[in-house]
Tab-separated table of C-alpha atoms in Angstrom:
chain	number	residue	atom	x	y	z
A	13	UNK	CA	-13.225	25.277	46.203
A	14	UNK	CA	-16.035	23.786	44.418
A	15	UNK	CA	-15.867	26.012	41.311
A	16	UNK	CA	-12.352	25.087	41.351
A	17	UNK	CA	-13.163	21.275	41.898
A	18	UNK	CA	-15.862	21.701	38.783
A	19	UNK	CA	-13.235	23.692	36.229
A	20	UNK	CA	-10.919	20.842	36.875
A	21	UNK	CA	-13.389	18.044	36.181
A	22	UNK	CA	-14.457	19.682	33.488
A	23	UNK	CA	-10.658	20.610	31.971
A	24	UNK	CA	-10.268	16.651	32.128
A	25	UNK	CA	-13.110	15.452	30.461
A	26	UNK	CA	-12.463	17.492	28.004
A	27	UNK	CA	-9.180	15.801	27.903
A	28	UNK	CA	-10.269	12.351	28.221
A	29	UNK	CA	-13.150	13.087	25.211
A	30	UNK	CA	-10.362	13.814	23.242
A	31	UNK	CA	-7.778	11.267	24.088
A	32	UNK	CA	-10.837	8.813	23.719
A	33	UNK	CA	-11.257	10.211	20.067
A	34	UNK	CA	-7.297	10.185	19.135
A	35	UNK	CA	-7.878	6.598	20.145
A	36	UNK	CA	-10.367	5.218	18.652
A	37	UNK	CA	-9.034	6.076	15.355
A	38	UNK	CA	-5.302	4.682	16.043
A	39	UNK	CA	-7.600	1.765	17.928
A	40	UNK	CA	-9.521	1.733	14.117
A	41	UNK	CA	-6.392	1.745	12.510
A	42	UNK	CA	-4.500	-1.282	13.743
A	43	UNK	CA	-7.757	-3.214	13.279
A	44	UNK	CA	-7.449	-2.336	9.648
A	45	UNK	CA	-4.071	-3.183	9.704
A	46	UNK	CA	-4.598	-6.883	10.941
A	47	UNK	CA	-7.778	-7.360	8.749
A	48	UNK	CA	-5.229	-6.019	5.492
A	49	UNK	CA	-2.728	-8.068	6.817
A	50	UNK	CA	-4.427	-11.567	7.241
A	51	UNK	CA	-5.641	-10.945	4.029
A	52	UNK	CA	-2.514	-11.099	2.402
A	53	UNK	CA	-1.214	-14.439	3.769
A	54	UNK	CA	-4.522	-15.384	2.839
A	55	UNK	CA	-3.800	-14.416	-1.278
A	56	UNK	CA	0.377	-15.714	-0.824
A	57	UNK	CA	-0.437	-18.546	0.839
A	58	UNK	CA	-2.749	-19.194	-2.349
A	59	UNK	CA	0.417	-18.242	-4.942
A	60	UNK	CA	2.909	-21.512	-4.459
A	61	UNK	CA	2.460	-23.350	-7.679
A	62	UNK	CA	4.286	-25.814	-9.866
A	63	UNK	CA	4.820	-25.513	-13.613
A	64	UNK	CA	4.128	-28.802	-15.922
A	65	UNK	CA	4.692	-28.973	-19.114
A	66	UNK	CA	2.204	-31.708	-21.499
A	67	UNK	CA	2.914	-33.961	-23.978
A	68	UNK	CA	2.459	-32.355	-27.551
A	69	UNK	CA	-0.909	-33.963	-29.165
A	70	UNK	CA	-2.812	-33.479	-26.356
A	71	UNK	CA	-6.592	-33.794	-27.197
A	72	UNK	CA	-8.610	-31.502	-25.313
A	73	UNK	CA	-10.860	-34.314	-23.671
A	74	UNK	CA	-7.186	-35.709	-22.560
A	75	UNK	CA	-6.823	-32.090	-20.876
A	76	UNK	CA	-10.124	-31.897	-19.327
A	77	UNK	CA	-9.438	-35.288	-17.863
A	78	UNK	CA	-5.943	-34.591	-16.297
A	79	UNK	CA	-7.176	-31.654	-14.564
A	80	UNK	CA	-10.305	-33.023	-13.503
A	81	UNK	CA	-7.740	-36.265	-12.429
A	82	UNK	CA	-5.414	-33.825	-10.558
A	83	UNK	CA	-8.362	-31.316	-8.949
A	84	UNK	CA	-9.036	-34.888	-7.276
A	85	UNK	CA	-5.874	-34.721	-5.959
A	86	UNK	CA	-6.791	-33.658	-1.986
A	87	UNK	CA	-2.568	-31.565	-2.132
A	88	UNK	CA	-4.502	-29.461	-5.093
A	89	UNK	CA	-6.600	-27.094	-4.567
A	90	UNK	CA	-6.365	-25.131	-8.548
A	91	UNK	CA	-5.639	-25.460	-11.920
A	92	UNK	CA	-4.948	-23.013	-14.585
A	93	UNK	CA	-4.651	-24.381	-17.978
A	94	UNK	CA	-1.637	-22.007	-20.148
A	95	UNK	CA	-2.184	-22.321	-23.854
A	96	UNK	CA	1.411	-22.324	-25.414
A	97	UNK	CA	-0.158	-19.918	-27.891
A	98	UNK	CA	-0.938	-17.256	-25.068
A	99	UNK	CA	2.400	-17.794	-23.487
A	100	UNK	CA	4.449	-17.895	-26.695
A	101	UNK	CA	2.969	-14.157	-26.607
A	102	UNK	CA	3.077	-12.894	-22.781
A	103	UNK	CA	7.054	-13.942	-24.351
A	104	UNK	CA	7.231	-11.212	-26.653
A	105	UNK	CA	5.569	-8.195	-24.517
A	106	UNK	CA	8.220	-9.623	-21.795
A	107	UNK	CA	11.076	-9.016	-24.221
A	108	UNK	CA	9.765	-6.803	-26.710
A	109	UNK	CA	10.476	-8.455	-29.675
A	110	UNK	CA	8.431	-10.221	-32.570
A	111	UNK	CA	8.342	-13.643	-33.374
A	112	UNK	CA	7.317	-15.497	-35.833
A	113	UNK	CA	4.428	-17.705	-34.506
A	114	UNK	CA	6.514	-21.124	-36.198
A	115	UNK	CA	8.879	-20.031	-33.851
A	116	UNK	CA	6.937	-21.206	-30.893
A	117	UNK	CA	9.379	-23.465	-28.563
A	118	UNK	CA	6.733	-22.811	-25.720
A	119	UNK	CA	4.282	-26.282	-24.753
A	120	UNK	CA	1.145	-26.227	-23.289
A	121	UNK	CA	1.904	-26.405	-19.348
A	122	UNK	CA	-0.482	-25.926	-16.077
A	123	UNK	CA	0.030	-24.410	-13.635
A	124	UNK	CA	-1.124	-26.096	-10.656
A	125	UNK	CA	-1.406	-24.091	-6.840
A	126	UNK	CA	-0.253	-26.572	-4.400
A	127	UNK	CA	-1.736	-26.123	-0.182
A	128	UNK	CA	1.206	-26.700	1.105
A	129	UNK	CA	4.441	-26.894	-0.217
A	130	UNK	CA	5.732	-30.019	2.934
A	131	UNK	CA	3.116	-32.011	0.512
A	132	UNK	CA	5.444	-31.759	-2.594
A	133	UNK	CA	6.713	-35.218	-2.320
A	134	UNK	CA	3.610	-37.081	-2.404
A	135	UNK	CA	2.511	-34.338	-5.219
A	136	UNK	CA	5.819	-35.552	-7.085
A	137	UNK	CA	5.211	-39.167	-6.834
A	138	UNK	CA	1.693	-38.438	-8.731
A	139	UNK	CA	2.878	-36.127	-11.716
A	140	UNK	CA	6.219	-38.716	-11.807
A	141	UNK	CA	3.152	-41.435	-12.784
A	142	UNK	CA	1.310	-38.946	-14.511
A	143	UNK	CA	1.625	-39.779	-18.416
A	144	UNK	CA	0.372	-36.140	-19.989
A	145	UNK	CA	2.942	-34.464	-18.225
A	146	UNK	CA	6.367	-34.320	-19.977
A	147	UNK	CA	8.180	-32.597	-17.151
A	148	UNK	CA	7.666	-30.491	-14.547
A	149	UNK	CA	8.869	-27.777	-11.901
A	150	UNK	CA	8.479	-25.367	-9.160
A	151	UNK	CA	10.274	-22.328	-8.390
A	152	UNK	CA	12.506	-22.491	-5.537
A	153	UNK	CA	13.305	-18.423	-5.538
A	154	UNK	CA	9.701	-17.551	-6.071
A	155	UNK	CA	8.262	-19.713	-3.122
A	156	UNK	CA	11.530	-18.550	-0.280
A	157	UNK	CA	10.059	-15.134	-1.364
A	158	UNK	CA	6.114	-16.187	-0.775
A	159	UNK	CA	7.460	-17.703	2.735
A	160	UNK	CA	9.576	-14.889	3.262
A	161	UNK	CA	6.624	-12.468	2.981
A	162	UNK	CA	4.607	-14.789	5.081
A	163	UNK	CA	6.846	-14.773	8.331
A	164	UNK	CA	7.161	-11.279	7.650
A	165	UNK	CA	2.852	-10.837	7.944
A	166	UNK	CA	2.785	-13.073	10.318
A	167	UNK	CA	5.203	-11.128	12.530
A	168	UNK	CA	2.973	-7.433	12.047
A	169	UNK	CA	-0.275	-9.460	12.723
A	170	UNK	CA	1.188	-10.200	16.091
A	171	UNK	CA	2.225	-7.214	16.172
A	172	UNK	CA	-0.676	-5.351	15.449
A	173	UNK	CA	-2.907	-7.738	17.183
A	174	UNK	CA	-1.179	-6.676	20.262
A	175	UNK	CA	-0.961	-2.726	20.097
A	176	UNK	CA	-5.053	-2.996	18.918
A	177	UNK	CA	-4.838	-4.402	22.182
A	178	UNK	CA	-2.799	-1.924	24.056
A	179	UNK	CA	-5.258	1.088	22.429
A	180	UNK	CA	-8.240	-0.530	23.651
A	181	UNK	CA	-6.882	-0.586	27.815
A	182	UNK	CA	-5.844	2.849	27.099
A	183	UNK	CA	-9.030	3.615	26.329
A	184	UNK	CA	-11.065	1.726	28.681
A	185	UNK	CA	-8.227	3.332	31.747
A	186	UNK	CA	-9.440	6.752	30.327
A	187	UNK	CA	-12.577	5.983	30.691
A	188	UNK	CA	-12.419	4.692	34.549
A	189	UNK	CA	-9.744	7.038	35.350
A	190	UNK	CA	-12.861	10.093	34.128
A	191	UNK	CA	-15.306	7.891	36.131
A	192	UNK	CA	-13.049	8.395	39.429
A	193	UNK	CA	-12.255	11.958	39.153
A	194	UNK	CA	-16.189	13.355	38.081
A	195	UNK	CA	-17.255	10.471	41.605
A	196	UNK	CA	-14.317	12.585	43.894
A	197	UNK	CA	-15.746	15.861	41.836
A	198	UNK	CA	-18.909	14.723	42.838
A	199	UNK	CA	-18.512	13.809	46.602
A	200	UNK	CA	-17.161	17.858	46.847
A	201	UNK	CA	-19.455	18.970	45.313
A	202	UNK	CA	-22.890	17.159	46.542
A	203	UNK	CA	-21.483	15.100	49.721
A	204	UNK	CA	-22.513	11.507	49.684
A	205	UNK	CA	-25.445	10.368	48.541
A	206	UNK	CA	-26.586	7.231	46.982
A	207	UNK	CA	-26.763	8.777	44.000
A	208	UNK	CA	-23.033	9.297	44.008
A	209	UNK	CA	-22.025	6.376	41.667
A	210	UNK	CA	-24.844	7.562	39.496
A	211	UNK	CA	-24.016	10.466	39.170
A	212	UNK	CA	-20.189	10.976	38.501
A	213	UNK	CA	-20.787	7.648	35.525
A	214	UNK	CA	-23.608	9.152	33.636
A	215	UNK	CA	-22.384	12.189	33.446
A	216	UNK	CA	-19.179	10.394	31.004
A	217	UNK	CA	-21.252	7.533	29.697
A	218	UNK	CA	-23.167	9.712	26.830
A	219	UNK	CA	-19.773	11.702	26.122
A	220	UNK	CA	-17.520	8.825	25.845
A	221	UNK	CA	-19.529	6.871	23.845
A	222	UNK	CA	-19.937	9.794	20.945
A	223	UNK	CA	-15.787	10.231	21.228
A	224	UNK	CA	-15.793	6.716	20.356
A	225	UNK	CA	-18.163	6.651	17.437
A	226	UNK	CA	-16.411	9.716	16.167
A	227	UNK	CA	-13.546	7.906	16.386
A	228	UNK	CA	-14.738	5.396	14.745
A	229	UNK	CA	-16.713	7.546	11.593
A	230	UNK	CA	-12.771	9.437	11.774
A	231	UNK	CA	-10.729	6.508	10.839
A	232	UNK	CA	-13.738	5.362	7.944
A	233	UNK	CA	-13.164	8.574	6.452
A	234	UNK	CA	-8.877	8.888	6.865
A	235	UNK	CA	-8.968	5.055	5.739
A	236	UNK	CA	-11.131	4.834	2.736
A	237	UNK	CA	-8.671	8.818	1.775
A	238	UNK	CA	-5.708	6.236	2.281
A	239	UNK	CA	-7.181	2.968	-0.014
A	240	UNK	CA	-7.728	5.606	-2.829
A	241	UNK	CA	-3.796	7.105	-2.271
A	242	UNK	CA	-2.882	3.769	-2.566
A	243	UNK	CA	-4.771	2.502	-5.701
A	244	UNK	CA	-4.421	5.302	-7.535
A	245	UNK	CA	-0.459	6.176	-6.809
A	246	UNK	CA	-0.003	2.083	-7.347
A	247	UNK	CA	1.311	1.722	-4.463
A	248	UNK	CA	-0.824	-1.405	-3.237
A	249	UNK	CA	-3.889	-2.946	-5.555
A	250	UNK	CA	-4.938	-5.898	-3.321
A	251	UNK	CA	-6.276	-3.111	-0.392
A	252	UNK	CA	-9.157	-4.453	1.740
A	253	UNK	CA	-12.365	-1.701	1.136
A	254	UNK	CA	-13.794	0.155	3.352
A	255	UNK	CA	-17.284	-2.437	3.004
A	256	UNK	CA	-14.220	-4.892	4.362
A	257	UNK	CA	-13.243	-3.896	7.596
A	258	UNK	CA	-16.597	-1.805	8.416
A	259	UNK	CA	-18.206	-4.879	10.314
A	260	UNK	CA	-15.432	-5.991	12.214
A	261	UNK	CA	-14.330	-2.142	13.595
A	262	UNK	CA	-18.378	-2.391	14.529
A	263	UNK	CA	-18.283	-5.091	16.426
A	264	UNK	CA	-14.993	-3.899	18.035
A	265	UNK	CA	-15.902	-0.629	18.611
A	266	UNK	CA	-19.171	-1.882	20.197
A	267	UNK	CA	-17.405	-3.963	22.304
A	268	UNK	CA	-15.648	-0.881	23.721
A	269	UNK	CA	-18.489	0.523	24.568
A	270	UNK	CA	-19.812	-2.269	26.553
A	271	UNK	CA	-17.217	-2.129	28.700
A	272	UNK	CA	-16.942	1.114	29.340
A	273	UNK	CA	-20.812	0.790	30.226
A	274	UNK	CA	-20.164	-1.873	32.793
A	275	UNK	CA	-17.006	0.261	34.607
A	276	UNK	CA	-16.975	-0.182	38.003
A	277	UNK	CA	-16.974	3.873	39.864
A	278	UNK	CA	-15.302	2.191	42.919
A	279	UNK	CA	-13.712	-0.543	43.237
A	280	UNK	CA	-16.440	-1.613	46.579
A	281	UNK	CA	-19.865	0.504	47.907
A	282	UNK	CA	-18.857	-0.856	51.160
A	283	UNK	CA	-15.082	1.379	51.128
A	284	UNK	CA	-17.799	4.106	51.707
């Protein structure tokens, strides 16, 4: 009976060890997903802008003063000056044609990035009263598309957060079950002593810690390869680097290890 119990416990420990490695890989994959999703949301929120065409024959000093004036408005976070000649060249490249420089119909313009389009009316009042601006417009189709993407990534972030919590719970549950299995095995093999709980737990702590660290190391390598493939394939160029996700993943993995180390083997000592 003792030999059978030892074999059973050994097999269960191997299964638990491998399960925790796999679960940790998935755990880290979801964490990196959350970080990249939040980064996408942050990037998209910085892309709402108003295009403003400037009056002709403005001096360089007037353009600089206008930029400073706009940047002092709390609702505006960035202003980019677009030279008419550069805009004309870009237009020719997009259309695949070559036109004489004299036929350039484009004025100098500003791209005004706003913090929140909900404050558009207030910004509109300021732009209406600015004489240096001839006209301005907001690409509502582009803005609506950006907002749809933000909503999608918000939902994805929630799903990934719930999934990460669930996987973390699975890792903790696997460890807890293994502690209790070894506790019963220790009772069968050695009988009850004051060291029963200590023995059942310490035989698992280091292997489980190593399993989490191994899963974490494997996930880092997988993330590096996936990121390199996404960038080289030009599928996505805004994936966070390994160093940008490293600290968060390490912190959460050590939190997971800490929870496992303080897990009780039995619910109550008094039950003995």
